[in-house]
Amino acid sequence: MKKIFTIAVCTALFAATACNQPSSNQSTDALTDTAKQADAALPDSGNVSKVLSSYIALKNELVKSDGAAGQKAAAVLEEELIDVKGCAEAANMARQIAATTNVDEQREAFLTLSKEVITLAKGIKTNTTTYVAYCPMANDNKGGYWLSDKEEIRNPYFGDAMLECGVVKEVLKN
């Protein structure tokens, strides 16, 4: 029983800090709605499932290279992330994507956003299978990860130019 309790506490602590991982592309913009942030809930399968669904919608728009639709999807994702305690950095990345229709700028912010959301997805059970995909050519050949709800590779960093560039690195069976 003590072992189960310890695992549960560790999982909760991991999930609570999942979106607070430092990033190399930190924004100086603060979230404007601090009241919402103060009321944010600890991550649970319900709000993480909403985040993952919104993230996948954004990823799909980037695959299509549709900047206007990506902008709308990012705005929805930002609202979902604000509702999850500890995800302020990820919400800022979603805000950066929502601030432009330039697909190249959106994809750059999506790199950091993906790191944050992958960490969150790994920390919470959602009763879904999610794939962590990787493209070695993204981010000026430094590589970039993203989440997908399908095993089939659809690259959000290059769209039609290199639609199938990448490989599934991990399967999250939450």
Coordinates of C-alpha atoms in Angstrom, one line a residue:
M1 CA 0.0 0.0 0.0
K2 CA 2.9 2.3 0.8
K3 CA 4.4 1.7 -2.6
I4 CA 1.2 2.5 -4.4
F5 CA 0.8 5.7 -2.4
T6 CA 4.4 6.7 -3.2
I7 CA 3.9 6.1 -6.9
A8 CA 0.6 8.1 -6.9
V9 CA 2.3 11.0 -5.2
C10 CA 5.3 10.9 -7.6
T11 CA 2.9 10.8 -10.6
A12 CA 0.9 13.8 -9.3
L13 CA 4.1 15.8 -8.7
F14 CA 5.4 15.0 -12.1
A15 CA 2.1 15.9 -13.8
A16 CA 1.9 19.2 -11.8
T17 CA 5.3 20.3 -13.1
A18 CA 5.0 18.7 -16.6
C19 CA 4.4 21.9 -18.4
N20 CA 7.0 23.9 -16.4
Q21 CA 10.0 22.4 -18.1
P22 CA 12.5 25.1 -19.1
S23 CA 12.6 25.9 -22.8
S24 CA 15.2 27.5 -25.0
N25 CA 12.6 29.8 -26.6
Q26 CA 11.0 31.4 -23.5
S27 CA 8.7 34.3 -24.2
T28 CA 8.8 37.4 -22.1
D29 CA 5.1 37.9 -22.6
A30 CA 3.1 37.1 -19.5
L31 CA -0.3 35.6 -19.6
T32 CA -2.8 38.4 -19.4
D33 CA -5.5 36.5 -17.5
T34 CA -3.8 35.7 -14.3
A35 CA -7.1 35.1 -12.5
K36 CA -7.7 32.2 -14.8
Q37 CA -4.3 30.9 -14.2
A38 CA -4.8 31.1 -10.4
D39 CA -7.9 29.0 -10.7
A40 CA -6.2 26.4 -13.0
A41 CA -6.7 22.8 -11.9
L42 CA -4.1 20.2 -11.4
P43 CA -3.7 18.1 -14.5
D44 CA -6.2 15.2 -14.7
S45 CA -7.2 12.9 -17.5
G46 CA -10.1 15.1 -18.4
N47 CA -8.3 18.4 -18.9
V48 CA -5.2 16.7 -20.4
S49 CA -7.4 14.9 -22.9
K50 CA -8.8 18.3 -23.9
V51 CA -5.3 19.7 -24.3
L52 CA -4.2 16.7 -26.4
S53 CA -7.3 16.9 -28.6
S54 CA -6.6 20.6 -29.2
Y55 CA -2.9 20.0 -29.7
I56 CA -3.6 17.3 -32.4
A57 CA -6.0 19.7 -34.1
L58 CA -3.3 22.4 -34.3
K59 CA -0.7 19.7 -35.5
N60 CA -3.1 18.7 -38.3
E61 CA -3.5 22.3 -39.4
L62 CA 0.3 22.7 -39.5
V63 CA 0.5 19.5 -41.6
K64 CA -1.9 21.2 -44.1
S65 CA 0.3 24.4 -43.9
D66 CA -2.9 26.4 -43.2
G67 CA -1.8 29.4 -41.1
A68 CA -5.3 30.8 -40.6
A69 CA -6.7 27.5 -39.4
G70 CA -3.6 27.0 -37.3
Q71 CA -4.1 30.4 -35.7
K72 CA -7.6 29.4 -34.6
A73 CA -6.6 26.0 -33.4
A74 CA -3.8 27.5 -31.3
A75 CA -6.2 30.0 -29.7
V76 CA -8.4 27.1 -28.6
L77 CA -5.3 25.2 -27.3
E78 CA -4.2 28.2 -25.3
E79 CA -7.5 28.3 -23.5
E80 CA -7.2 24.6 -22.7
L81 CA -3.6 25.1 -21.4
I82 CA -4.6 28.0 -19.2
D83 CA -6.9 25.7 -17.4
V84 CA -4.1 23.3 -16.5
K85 CA -1.9 24.3 -13.5
G86 CA 1.8 24.6 -14.4
C87 CA 1.3 25.0 -18.2
A88 CA 1.9 28.8 -18.5
E89 CA 4.9 28.3 -20.8
A90 CA 2.9 26.0 -23.1
A91 CA 0.0 28.5 -23.1
N92 CA 2.5 31.2 -24.1
M93 CA 3.7 29.1 -27.0
A94 CA 0.1 28.5 -28.1
R95 CA -0.4 32.3 -27.9
Q96 CA 2.6 32.9 -30.1
I97 CA 1.1 30.6 -32.7
A98 CA -2.3 32.2 -32.4
A99 CA -0.7 35.6 -32.9
T100 CA 0.3 35.0 -36.5
T101 CA -0.8 33.3 -39.7
N102 CA 2.8 32.8 -40.9
V103 CA 3.2 29.0 -40.9
D104 CA 7.0 29.2 -40.5
E105 CA 6.7 31.2 -37.3
Q106 CA 3.9 28.9 -36.1
R107 CA 6.1 25.8 -36.7
E108 CA 9.0 27.4 -34.8
A109 CA 6.8 28.0 -31.7
F110 CA 5.3 24.5 -32.2
L111 CA 8.7 23.0 -31.5
T112 CA 8.7 24.3 -27.9
L113 CA 5.0 23.7 -27.5
S114 CA 5.5 20.1 -28.4
K115 CA 8.2 19.5 -25.8
E116 CA 5.8 20.9 -23.1
V117 CA 2.7 18.9 -24.3
I118 CA 4.7 15.6 -24.7
T119 CA 5.9 16.0 -21.1
L120 CA 2.3 16.5 -20.0
A121 CA 1.0 13.6 -22.0
K122 CA 3.6 11.3 -20.5
G123 CA 2.6 12.2 -16.9
I124 CA -1.1 11.5 -17.0
K125 CA -3.4 8.6 -17.9
T126 CA -5.9 9.5 -20.6
N127 CA -7.1 6.1 -21.8
T128 CA -5.8 6.8 -25.3
T129 CA -2.9 5.8 -27.4
T130 CA -0.7 8.6 -28.5
Y131 CA 2.4 8.5 -30.7
V132 CA 5.6 10.5 -30.1
A133 CA 7.0 11.2 -33.6
Y134 CA 10.4 12.7 -34.5
C135 CA 11.8 14.4 -37.6
P136 CA 15.6 14.7 -37.7
M137 CA 15.4 17.5 -40.3
A138 CA 13.1 19.8 -38.3
N139 CA 14.5 22.8 -36.5
D140 CA 17.4 23.3 -38.9
N141 CA 18.4 19.7 -38.7
K142 CA 18.4 19.7 -34.9
G143 CA 15.3 17.6 -34.9
G144 CA 11.8 18.0 -33.6
Y145 CA 9.2 15.9 -31.9
W146 CA 5.4 16.0 -32.0
L147 CA 2.4 14.0 -30.8
S148 CA 0.0 12.3 -33.1
D149 CA -3.1 10.3 -32.6
K150 CA -2.1 8.0 -35.5
E151 CA 0.9 5.9 -36.1
E152 CA 1.1 7.2 -39.7
I153 CA 3.7 10.0 -40.0
R154 CA 2.3 13.4 -41.1
N155 CA 5.0 15.9 -40.5
P156 CA 3.8 19.3 -39.1
Y157 CA 7.2 20.9 -39.6
F158 CA 7.3 20.5 -43.3
G159 CA 3.7 19.8 -44.5
D160 CA 3.5 18.6 -48.1
A161 CA 7.2 19.4 -48.7
M162 CA 8.2 16.4 -46.6
L163 CA 4.9 14.9 -45.4
E164 CA 6.2 11.5 -44.4
C165 CA 9.6 12.6 -43.0
G166 CA 9.9 11.2 -39.5
V167 CA 9.5 8.1 -37.4
V168 CA 7.5 7.1 -34.3
K169 CA 9.9 7.1 -31.4
E170 CA 7.5 6.2 -28.6
V171 CA 4.0 4.9 -28.1
L172 CA 2.2 6.3 -25.1
K173 CA -0.6 3.8 -24.0
N174 CA -2.2 5.8 -21.3

